[in-house]
Coordinates of C-alpha atoms in Angstrom, one line a residue:
Chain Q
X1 CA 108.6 141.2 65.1
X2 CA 110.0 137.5 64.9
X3 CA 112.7 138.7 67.5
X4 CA 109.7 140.0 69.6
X5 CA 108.2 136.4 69.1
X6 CA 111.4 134.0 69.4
X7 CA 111.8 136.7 73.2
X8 CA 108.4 136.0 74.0
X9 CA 108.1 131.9 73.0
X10 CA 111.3 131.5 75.1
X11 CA 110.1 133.4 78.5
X12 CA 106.7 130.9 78.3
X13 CA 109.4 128.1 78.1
X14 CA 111.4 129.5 81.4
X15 CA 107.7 129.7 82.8
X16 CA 106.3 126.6 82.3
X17 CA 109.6 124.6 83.5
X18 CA 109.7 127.1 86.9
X19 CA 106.0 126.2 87.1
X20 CA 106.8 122.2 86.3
X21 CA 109.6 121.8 88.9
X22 CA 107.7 123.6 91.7
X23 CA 104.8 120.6 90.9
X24 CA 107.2 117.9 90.5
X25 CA 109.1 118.9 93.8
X26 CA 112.2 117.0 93.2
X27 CA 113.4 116.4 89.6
X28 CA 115.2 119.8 87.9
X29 CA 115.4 120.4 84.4
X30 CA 118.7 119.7 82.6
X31 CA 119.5 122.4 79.9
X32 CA 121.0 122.0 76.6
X33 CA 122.4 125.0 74.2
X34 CA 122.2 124.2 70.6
X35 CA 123.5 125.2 67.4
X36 CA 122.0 124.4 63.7
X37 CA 124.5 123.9 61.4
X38 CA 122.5 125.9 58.7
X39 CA 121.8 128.8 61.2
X40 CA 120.3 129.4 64.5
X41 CA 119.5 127.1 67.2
X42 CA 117.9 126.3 70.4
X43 CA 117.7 125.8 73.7
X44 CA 116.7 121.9 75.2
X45 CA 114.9 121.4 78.5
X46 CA 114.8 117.5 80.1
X47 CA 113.4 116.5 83.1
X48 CA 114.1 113.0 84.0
X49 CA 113.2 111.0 87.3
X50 CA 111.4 112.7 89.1
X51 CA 108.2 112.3 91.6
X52 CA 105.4 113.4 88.9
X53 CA 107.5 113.3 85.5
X54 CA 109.3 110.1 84.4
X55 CA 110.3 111.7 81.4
X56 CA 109.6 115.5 80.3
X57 CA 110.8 117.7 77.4
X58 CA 110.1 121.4 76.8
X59 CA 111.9 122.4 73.6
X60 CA 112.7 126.3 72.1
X61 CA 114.2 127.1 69.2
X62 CA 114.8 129.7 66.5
X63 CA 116.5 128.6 63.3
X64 CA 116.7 129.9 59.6
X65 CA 118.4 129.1 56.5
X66 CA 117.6 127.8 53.4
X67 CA 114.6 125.2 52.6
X68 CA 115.5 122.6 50.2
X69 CA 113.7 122.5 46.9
X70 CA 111.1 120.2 47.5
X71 CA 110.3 122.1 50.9
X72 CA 110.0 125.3 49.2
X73 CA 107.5 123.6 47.3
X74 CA 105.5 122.0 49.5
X75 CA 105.4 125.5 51.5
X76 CA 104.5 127.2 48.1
X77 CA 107.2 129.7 48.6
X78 CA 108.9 131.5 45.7
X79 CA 111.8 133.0 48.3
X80 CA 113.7 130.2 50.0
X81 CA 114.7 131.9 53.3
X82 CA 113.1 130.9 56.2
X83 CA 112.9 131.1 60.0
X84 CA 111.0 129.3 62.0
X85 CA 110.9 129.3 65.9
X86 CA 108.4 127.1 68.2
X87 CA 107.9 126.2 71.6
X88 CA 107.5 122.4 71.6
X89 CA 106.4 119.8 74.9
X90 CA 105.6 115.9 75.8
X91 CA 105.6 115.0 79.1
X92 CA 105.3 111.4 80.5
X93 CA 104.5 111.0 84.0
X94 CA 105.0 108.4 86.2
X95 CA 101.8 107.4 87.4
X96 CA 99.3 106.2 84.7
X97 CA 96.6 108.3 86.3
X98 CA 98.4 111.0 85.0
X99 CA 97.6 111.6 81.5
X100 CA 100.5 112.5 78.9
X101 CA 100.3 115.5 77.6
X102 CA 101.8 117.6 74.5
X103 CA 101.7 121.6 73.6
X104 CA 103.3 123.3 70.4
X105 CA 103.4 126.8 69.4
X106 CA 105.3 127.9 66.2
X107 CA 105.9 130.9 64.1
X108 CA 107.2 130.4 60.5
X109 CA 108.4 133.0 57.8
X110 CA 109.9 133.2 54.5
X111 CA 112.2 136.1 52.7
X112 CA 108.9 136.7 50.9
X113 CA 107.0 138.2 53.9
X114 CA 104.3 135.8 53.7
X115 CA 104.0 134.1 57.4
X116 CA 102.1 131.8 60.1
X117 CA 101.1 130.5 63.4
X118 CA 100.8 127.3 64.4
X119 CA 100.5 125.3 67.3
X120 CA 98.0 123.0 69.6
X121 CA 98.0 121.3 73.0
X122 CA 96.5 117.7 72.9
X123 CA 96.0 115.1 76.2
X124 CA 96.7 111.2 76.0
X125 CA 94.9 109.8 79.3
X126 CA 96.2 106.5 79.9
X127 CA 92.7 105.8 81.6
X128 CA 89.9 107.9 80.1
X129 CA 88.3 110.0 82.7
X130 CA 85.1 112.1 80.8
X131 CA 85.0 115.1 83.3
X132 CA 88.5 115.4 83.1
X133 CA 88.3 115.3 79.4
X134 CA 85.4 118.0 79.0
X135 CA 87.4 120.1 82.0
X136 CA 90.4 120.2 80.0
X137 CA 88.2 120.7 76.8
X138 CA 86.8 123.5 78.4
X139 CA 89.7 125.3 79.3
X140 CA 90.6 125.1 75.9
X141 CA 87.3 126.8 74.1
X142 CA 87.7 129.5 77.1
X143 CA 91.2 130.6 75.7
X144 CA 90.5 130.3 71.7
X145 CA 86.6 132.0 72.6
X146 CA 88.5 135.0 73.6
X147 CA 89.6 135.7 70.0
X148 CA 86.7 134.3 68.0
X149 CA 84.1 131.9 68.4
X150 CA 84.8 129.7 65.2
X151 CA 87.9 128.7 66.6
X152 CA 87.4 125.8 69.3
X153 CA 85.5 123.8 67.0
X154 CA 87.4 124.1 64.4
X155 CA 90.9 123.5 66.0
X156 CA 89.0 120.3 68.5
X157 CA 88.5 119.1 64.6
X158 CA 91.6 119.9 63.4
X159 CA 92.9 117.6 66.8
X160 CA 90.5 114.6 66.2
X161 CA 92.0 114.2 62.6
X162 CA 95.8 114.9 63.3
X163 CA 96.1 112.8 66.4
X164 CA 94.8 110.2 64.9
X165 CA 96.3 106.5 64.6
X166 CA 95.4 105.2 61.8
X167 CA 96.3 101.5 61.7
X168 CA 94.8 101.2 65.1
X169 CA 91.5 102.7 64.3
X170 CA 91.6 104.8 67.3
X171 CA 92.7 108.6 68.2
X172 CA 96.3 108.6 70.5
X173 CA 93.9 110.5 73.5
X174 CA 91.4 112.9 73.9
X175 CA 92.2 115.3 71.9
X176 CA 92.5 119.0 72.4
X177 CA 93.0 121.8 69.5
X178 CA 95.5 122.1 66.8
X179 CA 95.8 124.8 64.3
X180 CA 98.5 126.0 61.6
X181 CA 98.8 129.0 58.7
X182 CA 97.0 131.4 61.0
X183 CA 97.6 134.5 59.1
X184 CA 96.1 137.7 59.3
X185 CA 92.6 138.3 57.9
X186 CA 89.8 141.1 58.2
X187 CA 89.0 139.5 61.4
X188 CA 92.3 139.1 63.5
X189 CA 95.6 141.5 63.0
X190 CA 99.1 139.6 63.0
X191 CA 99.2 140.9 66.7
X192 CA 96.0 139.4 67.7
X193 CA 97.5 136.1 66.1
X194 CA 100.1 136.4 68.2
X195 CA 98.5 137.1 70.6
X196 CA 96.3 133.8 70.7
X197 CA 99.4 131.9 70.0
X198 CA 101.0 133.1 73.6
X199 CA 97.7 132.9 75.3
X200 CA 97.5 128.9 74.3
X201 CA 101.0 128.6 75.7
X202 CA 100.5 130.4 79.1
X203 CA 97.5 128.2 79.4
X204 CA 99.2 124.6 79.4
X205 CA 100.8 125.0 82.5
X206 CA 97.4 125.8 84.5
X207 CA 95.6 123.1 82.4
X208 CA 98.1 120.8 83.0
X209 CA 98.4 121.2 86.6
X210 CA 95.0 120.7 86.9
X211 CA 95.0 117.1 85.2
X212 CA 98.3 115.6 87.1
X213 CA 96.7 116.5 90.8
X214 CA 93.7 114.1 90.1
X215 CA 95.9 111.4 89.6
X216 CA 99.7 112.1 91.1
X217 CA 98.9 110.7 94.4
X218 CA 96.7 107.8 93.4
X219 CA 98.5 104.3 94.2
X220 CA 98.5 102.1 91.1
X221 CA 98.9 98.2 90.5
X222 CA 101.4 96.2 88.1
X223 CA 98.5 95.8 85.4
X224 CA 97.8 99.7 85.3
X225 CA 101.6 100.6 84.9
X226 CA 101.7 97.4 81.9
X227 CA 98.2 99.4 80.6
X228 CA 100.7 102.8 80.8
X229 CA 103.5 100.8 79.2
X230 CA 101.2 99.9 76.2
X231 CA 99.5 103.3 75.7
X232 CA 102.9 104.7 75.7
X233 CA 103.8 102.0 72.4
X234 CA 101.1 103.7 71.0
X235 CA 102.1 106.8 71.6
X236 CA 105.5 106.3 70.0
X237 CA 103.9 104.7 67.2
X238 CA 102.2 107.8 66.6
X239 CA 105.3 110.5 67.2
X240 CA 107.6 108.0 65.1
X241 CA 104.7 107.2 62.0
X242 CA 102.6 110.3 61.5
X243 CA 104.0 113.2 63.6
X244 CA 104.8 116.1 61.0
X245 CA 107.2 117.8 63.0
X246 CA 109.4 114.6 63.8
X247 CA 109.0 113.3 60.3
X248 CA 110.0 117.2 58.9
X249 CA 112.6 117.5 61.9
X250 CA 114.1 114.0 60.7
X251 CA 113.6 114.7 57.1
X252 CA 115.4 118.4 57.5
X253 CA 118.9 117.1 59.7
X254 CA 117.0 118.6 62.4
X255 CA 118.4 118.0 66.7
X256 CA 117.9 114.0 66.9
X257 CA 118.1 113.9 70.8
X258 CA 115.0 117.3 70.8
X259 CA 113.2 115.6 68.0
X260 CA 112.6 112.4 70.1
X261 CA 112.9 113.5 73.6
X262 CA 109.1 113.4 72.9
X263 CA 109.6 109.5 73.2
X264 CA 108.3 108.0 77.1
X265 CA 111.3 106.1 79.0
X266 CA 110.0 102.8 78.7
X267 CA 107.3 101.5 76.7
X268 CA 106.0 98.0 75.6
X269 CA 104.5 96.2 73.0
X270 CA 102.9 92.9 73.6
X271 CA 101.3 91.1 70.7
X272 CA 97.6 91.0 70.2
X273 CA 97.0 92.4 73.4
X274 CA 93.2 92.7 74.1
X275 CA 91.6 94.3 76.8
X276 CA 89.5 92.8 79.3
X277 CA 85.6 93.2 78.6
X278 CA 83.9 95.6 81.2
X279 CA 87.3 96.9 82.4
X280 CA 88.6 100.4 82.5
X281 CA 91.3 99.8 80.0
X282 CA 88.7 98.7 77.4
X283 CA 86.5 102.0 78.6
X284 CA 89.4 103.9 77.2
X285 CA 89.6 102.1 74.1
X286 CA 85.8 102.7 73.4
X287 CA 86.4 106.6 74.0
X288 CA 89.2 107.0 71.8
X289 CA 87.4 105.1 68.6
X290 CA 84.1 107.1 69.4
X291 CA 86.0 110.6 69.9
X292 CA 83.0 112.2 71.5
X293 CA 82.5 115.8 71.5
X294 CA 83.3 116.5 75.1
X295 CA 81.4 119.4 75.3
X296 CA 78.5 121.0 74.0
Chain N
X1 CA 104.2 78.3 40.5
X2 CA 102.8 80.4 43.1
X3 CA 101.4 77.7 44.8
X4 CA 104.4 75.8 45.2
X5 CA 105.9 78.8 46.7
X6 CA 103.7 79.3 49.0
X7 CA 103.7 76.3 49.8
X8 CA 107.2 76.0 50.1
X9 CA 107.6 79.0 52.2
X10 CA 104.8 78.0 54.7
X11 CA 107.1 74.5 55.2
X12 CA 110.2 77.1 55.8
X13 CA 107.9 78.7 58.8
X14 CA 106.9 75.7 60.3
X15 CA 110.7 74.3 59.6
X16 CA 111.9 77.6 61.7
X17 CA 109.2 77.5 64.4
X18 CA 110.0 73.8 65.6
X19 CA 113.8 74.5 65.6
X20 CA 113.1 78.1 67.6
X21 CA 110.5 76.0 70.0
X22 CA 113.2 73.2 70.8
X23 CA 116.0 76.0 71.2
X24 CA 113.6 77.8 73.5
X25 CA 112.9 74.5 75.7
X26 CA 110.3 76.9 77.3
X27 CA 107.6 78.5 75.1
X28 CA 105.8 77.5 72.4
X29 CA 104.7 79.5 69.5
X30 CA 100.8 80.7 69.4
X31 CA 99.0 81.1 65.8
X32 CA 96.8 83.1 64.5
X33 CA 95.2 82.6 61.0
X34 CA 93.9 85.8 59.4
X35 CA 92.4 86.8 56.4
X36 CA 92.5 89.6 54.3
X37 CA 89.2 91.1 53.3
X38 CA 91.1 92.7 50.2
X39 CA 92.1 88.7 49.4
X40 CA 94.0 86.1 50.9
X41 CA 95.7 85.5 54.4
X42 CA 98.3 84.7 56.5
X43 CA 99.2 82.2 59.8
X44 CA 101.2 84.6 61.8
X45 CA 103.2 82.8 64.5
X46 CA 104.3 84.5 67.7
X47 CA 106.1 83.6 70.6
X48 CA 106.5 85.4 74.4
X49 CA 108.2 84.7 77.8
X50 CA 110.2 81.8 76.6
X51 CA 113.6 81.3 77.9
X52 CA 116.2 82.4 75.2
X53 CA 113.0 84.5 73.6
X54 CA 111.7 87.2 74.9
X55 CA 109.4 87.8 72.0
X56 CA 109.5 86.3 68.6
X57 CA 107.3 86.4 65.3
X58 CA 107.3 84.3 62.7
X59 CA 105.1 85.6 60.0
X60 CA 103.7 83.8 57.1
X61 CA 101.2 85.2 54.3
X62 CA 100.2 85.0 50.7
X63 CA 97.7 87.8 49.7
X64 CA 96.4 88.6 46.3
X65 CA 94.1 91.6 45.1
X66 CA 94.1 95.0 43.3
X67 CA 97.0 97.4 43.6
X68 CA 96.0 101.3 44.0
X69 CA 96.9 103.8 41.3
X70 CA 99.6 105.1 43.5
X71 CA 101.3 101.8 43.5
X72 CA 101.0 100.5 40.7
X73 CA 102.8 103.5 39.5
X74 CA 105.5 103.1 42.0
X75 CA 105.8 99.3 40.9
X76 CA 105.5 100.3 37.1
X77 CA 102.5 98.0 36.5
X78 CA 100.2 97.9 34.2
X79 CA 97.8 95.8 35.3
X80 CA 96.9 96.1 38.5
X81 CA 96.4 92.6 39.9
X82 CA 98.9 91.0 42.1
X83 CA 99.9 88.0 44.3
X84 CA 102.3 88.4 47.3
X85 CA 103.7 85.5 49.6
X86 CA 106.5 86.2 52.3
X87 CA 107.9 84.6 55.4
X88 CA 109.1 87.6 58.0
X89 CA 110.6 86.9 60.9
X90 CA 112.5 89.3 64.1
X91 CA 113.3 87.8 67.3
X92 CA 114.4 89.6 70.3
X93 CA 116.0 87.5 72.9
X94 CA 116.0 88.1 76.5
X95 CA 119.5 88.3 76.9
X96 CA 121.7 91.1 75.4
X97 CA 124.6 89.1 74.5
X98 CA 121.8 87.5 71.8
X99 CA 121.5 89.3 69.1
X100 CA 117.9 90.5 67.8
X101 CA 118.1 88.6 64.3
X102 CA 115.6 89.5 61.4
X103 CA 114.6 87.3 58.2
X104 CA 112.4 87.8 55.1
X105 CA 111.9 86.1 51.8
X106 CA 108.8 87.2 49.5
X107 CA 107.7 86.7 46.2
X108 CA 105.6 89.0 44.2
X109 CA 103.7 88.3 40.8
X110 CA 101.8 90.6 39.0
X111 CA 98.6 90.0 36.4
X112 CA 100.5 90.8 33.1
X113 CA 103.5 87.8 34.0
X114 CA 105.3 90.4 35.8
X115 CA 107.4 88.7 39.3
X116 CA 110.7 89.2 41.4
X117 CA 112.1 87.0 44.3
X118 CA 113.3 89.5 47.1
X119 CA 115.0 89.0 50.7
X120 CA 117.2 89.4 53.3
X121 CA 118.6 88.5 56.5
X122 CA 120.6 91.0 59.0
X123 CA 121.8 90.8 62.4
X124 CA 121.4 93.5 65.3
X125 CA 123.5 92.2 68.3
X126 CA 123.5 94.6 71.3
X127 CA 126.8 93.7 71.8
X128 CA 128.8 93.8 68.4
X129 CA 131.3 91.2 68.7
X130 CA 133.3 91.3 65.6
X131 CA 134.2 87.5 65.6
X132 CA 130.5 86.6 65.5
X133 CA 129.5 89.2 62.9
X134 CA 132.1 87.2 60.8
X135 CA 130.9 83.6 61.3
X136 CA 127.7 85.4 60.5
X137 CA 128.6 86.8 57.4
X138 CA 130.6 83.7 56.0
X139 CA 127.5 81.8 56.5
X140 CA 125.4 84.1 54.2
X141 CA 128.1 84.3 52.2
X142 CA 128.2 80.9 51.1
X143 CA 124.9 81.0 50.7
X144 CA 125.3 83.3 48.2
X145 CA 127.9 81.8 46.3
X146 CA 126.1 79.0 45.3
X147 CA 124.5 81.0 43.0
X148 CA 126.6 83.9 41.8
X149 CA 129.5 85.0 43.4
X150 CA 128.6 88.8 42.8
X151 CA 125.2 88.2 45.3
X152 CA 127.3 88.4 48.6
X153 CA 129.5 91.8 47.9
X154 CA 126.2 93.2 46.1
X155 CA 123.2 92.0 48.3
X156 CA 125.7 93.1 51.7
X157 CA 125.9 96.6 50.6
X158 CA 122.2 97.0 50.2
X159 CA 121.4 95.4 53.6
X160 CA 124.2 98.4 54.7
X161 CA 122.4 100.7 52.9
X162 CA 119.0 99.6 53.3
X163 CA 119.5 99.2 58.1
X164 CA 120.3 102.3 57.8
X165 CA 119.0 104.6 60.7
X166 CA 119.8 108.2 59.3
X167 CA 119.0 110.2 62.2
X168 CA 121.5 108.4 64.2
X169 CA 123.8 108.2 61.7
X170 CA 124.4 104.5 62.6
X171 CA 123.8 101.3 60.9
X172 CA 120.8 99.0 62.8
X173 CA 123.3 96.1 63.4
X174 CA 126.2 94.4 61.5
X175 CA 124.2 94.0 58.7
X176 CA 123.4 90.7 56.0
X177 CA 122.2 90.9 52.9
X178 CA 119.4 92.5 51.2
X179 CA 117.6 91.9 48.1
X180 CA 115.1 92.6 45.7
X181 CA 113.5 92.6 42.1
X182 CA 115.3 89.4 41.2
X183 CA 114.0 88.1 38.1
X184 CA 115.1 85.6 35.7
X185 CA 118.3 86.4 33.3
X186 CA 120.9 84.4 30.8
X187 CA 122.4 83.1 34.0
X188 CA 119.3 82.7 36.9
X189 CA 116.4 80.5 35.9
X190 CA 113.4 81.4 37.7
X191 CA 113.9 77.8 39.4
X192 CA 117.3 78.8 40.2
X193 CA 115.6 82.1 41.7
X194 CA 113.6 80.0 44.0
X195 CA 116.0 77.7 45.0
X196 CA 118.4 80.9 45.9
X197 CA 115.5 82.1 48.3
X198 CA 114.5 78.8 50.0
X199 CA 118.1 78.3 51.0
X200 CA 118.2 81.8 52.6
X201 CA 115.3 80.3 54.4
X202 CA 116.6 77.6 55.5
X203 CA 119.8 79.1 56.3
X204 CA 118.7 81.5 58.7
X205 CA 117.7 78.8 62.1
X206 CA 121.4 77.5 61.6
X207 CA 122.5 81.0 61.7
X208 CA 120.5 82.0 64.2
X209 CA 121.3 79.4 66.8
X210 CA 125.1 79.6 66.4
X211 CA 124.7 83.2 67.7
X212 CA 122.2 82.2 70.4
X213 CA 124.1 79.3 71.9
X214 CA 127.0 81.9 72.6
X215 CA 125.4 84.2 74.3
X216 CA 122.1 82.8 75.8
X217 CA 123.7 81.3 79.1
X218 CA 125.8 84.4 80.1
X219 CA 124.9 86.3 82.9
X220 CA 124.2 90.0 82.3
X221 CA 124.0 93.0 84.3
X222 CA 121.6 96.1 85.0
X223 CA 123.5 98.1 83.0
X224 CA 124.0 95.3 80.4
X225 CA 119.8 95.1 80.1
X226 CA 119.4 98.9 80.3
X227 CA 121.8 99.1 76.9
X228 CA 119.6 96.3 75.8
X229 CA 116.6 98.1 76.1
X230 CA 118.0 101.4 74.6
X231 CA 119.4 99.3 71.2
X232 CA 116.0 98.2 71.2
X233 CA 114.3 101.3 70.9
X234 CA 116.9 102.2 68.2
X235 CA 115.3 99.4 66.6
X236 CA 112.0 100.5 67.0
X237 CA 112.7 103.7 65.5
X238 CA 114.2 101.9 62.2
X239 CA 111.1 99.9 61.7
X240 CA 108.5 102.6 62.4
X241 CA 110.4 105.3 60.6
X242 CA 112.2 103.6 57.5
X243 CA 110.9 100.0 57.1
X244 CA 109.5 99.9 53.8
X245 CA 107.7 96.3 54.8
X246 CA 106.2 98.0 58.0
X247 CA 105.3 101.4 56.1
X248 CA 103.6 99.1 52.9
X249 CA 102.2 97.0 55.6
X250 CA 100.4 100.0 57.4
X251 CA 99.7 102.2 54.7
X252 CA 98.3 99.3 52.9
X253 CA 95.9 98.3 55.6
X254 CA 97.6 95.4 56.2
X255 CA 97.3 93.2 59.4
X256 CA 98.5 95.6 62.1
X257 CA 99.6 92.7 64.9
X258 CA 101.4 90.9 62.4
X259 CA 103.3 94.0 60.8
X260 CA 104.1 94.9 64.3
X261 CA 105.0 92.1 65.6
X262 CA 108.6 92.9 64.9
X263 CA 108.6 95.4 67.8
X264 CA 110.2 94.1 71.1
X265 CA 108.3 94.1 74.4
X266 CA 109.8 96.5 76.5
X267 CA 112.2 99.0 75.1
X268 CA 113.5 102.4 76.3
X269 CA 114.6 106.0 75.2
X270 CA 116.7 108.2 77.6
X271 CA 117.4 112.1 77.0
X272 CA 121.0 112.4 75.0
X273 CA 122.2 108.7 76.3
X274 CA 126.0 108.6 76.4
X275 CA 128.2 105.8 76.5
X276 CA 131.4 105.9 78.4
X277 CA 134.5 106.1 77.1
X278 CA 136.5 102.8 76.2
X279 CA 132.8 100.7 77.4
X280 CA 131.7 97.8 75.3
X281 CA 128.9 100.0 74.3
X282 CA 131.3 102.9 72.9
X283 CA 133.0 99.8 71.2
X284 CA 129.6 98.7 69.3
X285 CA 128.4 102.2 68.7
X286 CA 131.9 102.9 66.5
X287 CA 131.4 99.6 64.7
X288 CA 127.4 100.6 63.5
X289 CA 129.1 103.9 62.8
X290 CA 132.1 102.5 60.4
X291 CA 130.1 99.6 58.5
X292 CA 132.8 97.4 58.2
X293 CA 133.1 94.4 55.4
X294 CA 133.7 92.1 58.2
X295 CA 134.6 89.5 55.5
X296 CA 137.7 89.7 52.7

């Protein structure tokens, strides 16, 4: 089956960059072939310059080998073969009306047969817009609803607590799901699983699409691109501080350049930068300490 | 004792600020005096938009309080009280041919008489110019050798080890020194301790300004700033992903402005960056790669 998966995660890659260049209208996608020394690879997508995306990275790969000792541990796992293959995106636009968004879907196994699903798509508005949020929140329950009602607010949870910054006090956007070591139960069959795990990825390029035409074409001033410039600090901070999978791709010797093409083009970091009172940038601050529900 | 270091180190911030101010010609430093609701404070200086700094912050702060289980363990105490007082400092100039300098003497005490002087200073020039990475290590050097002539060769390898960015495989800059847990022996009085770090104090705005005054009045080019701001985000990457100051600092619940102060304004990542063959850039890229002992 993990050929069936590594087949299937890589034709949702080719669709959502077909799908991203046709909105973007200009930029193309670069494409790099990778090898990991300890076995397998990938294959890195970049988009750079262009009209909508500054900066974009859809990642595939499909490695195995052998965890280290301490990883074996941490995973709990007696057998120390693994493989593990993911689809993996950030995308910074140009225009801060635009939000940021991220998706990840991932399938790890050991030698031992034990297995899981991962994975999550997540939104960082630079400017808060609450329909936009609950629209984008909606989408979201629709696809994990299909499979079983627990899941949205579980996973919008699971989101609020792992996107979370914590020496800011504040959540790195709205939030979306996230979810890891889905395994088979009474309820859901390995296929179903996987299933669910290709469903959320065929959904981020519709969801996304439906986010970056509020805002592609909206003119914007020198203090909303600083206000970009700033939530994009933040957003590095996050990636560079608590991210898991950059930490475990750092950690693990892992594709330097795919690890941190999740990093924007050019960010800032001004100190003690406050927010002007009854402005839109501090309405955005607000919402991402209060993480509201979004929807009912 | 604590006291007078703390006193003595908040004279060594002051000491650096008017120097930096009077280099600058332009800007002038803005404070900020904080407290720490766990005990004690700080008088964090910063300065933006000058002249030769872009963004400079010259940290001062004495804090006392109760250590977690976690470390206290890691610091092998056994009682848990403790007094910390540092000076930290990073400057990043406008202009690429200045190197982005970083300083930092602290002193740490714990309840049951326990205490160790620790420091460093290290240079990141965008530009590695091995003459200047010389001058720069002669003048720690004989700093060091005022005291023991087996600080220099000892305290340069840790800074080497220490700016270390592992994922890139590259040093930060051309190093310094580095040191830490210095305690009292049959040859270092704790006066003599004291004395060793207020003289890497006061070494560093000497230091500083003969690398400034060589490169702040050279013109630079597009290309010149765009390598700037890519070094910079290299430097970002060290502090938010190794630091052990920044990760204490933040994990700690320290003062987040004042731990991240050390970050530059703008900075910049681009997809697999390559420098071209024979280019000053190549040239410095193969000197952070070698780690050279610039001094016999």
């Amino acid at each position: 089956m993990r050929e069936e998966i590594a087949k299937r995660f890589q034709e949702i890659q080719s669709h959502i960059c077909n799908n991203l260049e046709k909105l973007d209208g200009i930029a193309k996608f670069e494409s790099d072939h990778w090898e990991r020394p300890g076995g397998g690879g990938g294959h890195t997508r970049v988009i750079q310059g262009g009209k909508l995306l500054d900066k974009g990275g859809v990642n595939f790969s499909a490695v195995h080998g052998v965890l280290d000792d301490r990883m074996a541990a941490h995973l709990n796992m007696k057998l120390k073969d693994f493989f593990a293959t993911g689809v993996s995106i950030v995308l910074h636009p140009n225009n801060p009306h635009v939000p940021i968004i991220h998706m990840n879907i991932r399938y790890f196994e050991g030698a031992d047969g034990n297995y899981w699903f991962g994975g999550g798509i997540d939104l960082t508005p630079h400017y808060v817009i609450e329909s936009q949020a609950q629209e984008f929140h909606k989408g979201l329950k629709a696809v994990c609803d299909k499979y079983d009602s627990t899941y949205y607010p579980k996973f919008k949870k699971w989101a609020d607590e792992y996107f979370y910054i914590k020496h800011r006090a504040e959540t790195r956007g709205v939030g979306g799901i996230f979810f890891d070591h889905l395994k088979a139960d009474e309820n859901h069959s390995k296929e179903d699983l996987f299933s669910f795990v290709q469903d959320v990825g065929m959904a981020f390029y519709p969801l996304y699409e439906q986010q970056a035409v509020l805002g592609m074409n909206k003119t914007f001033s020198d203090e909303e691109r600083e206000w970009q410039l700033i939530r994009r600090g933040r957003y590095v901070e996050f990636n560079l501080v608590y991210d898991r999978g950059t930490k475990f791709g750092l950690e693990t010797n892992g594709r330097t350049e795919s690890i941190l093409m999740s990093l924007p083009t050019d960010a800032r970091w001004m100190y003690d930068y406050q927010v002007e009172e009854g402005s839109r940038e501090e309405e955005t601050i607000k919402l991402l300490k209060k993480v509201p529900a979004w929807i009912s």
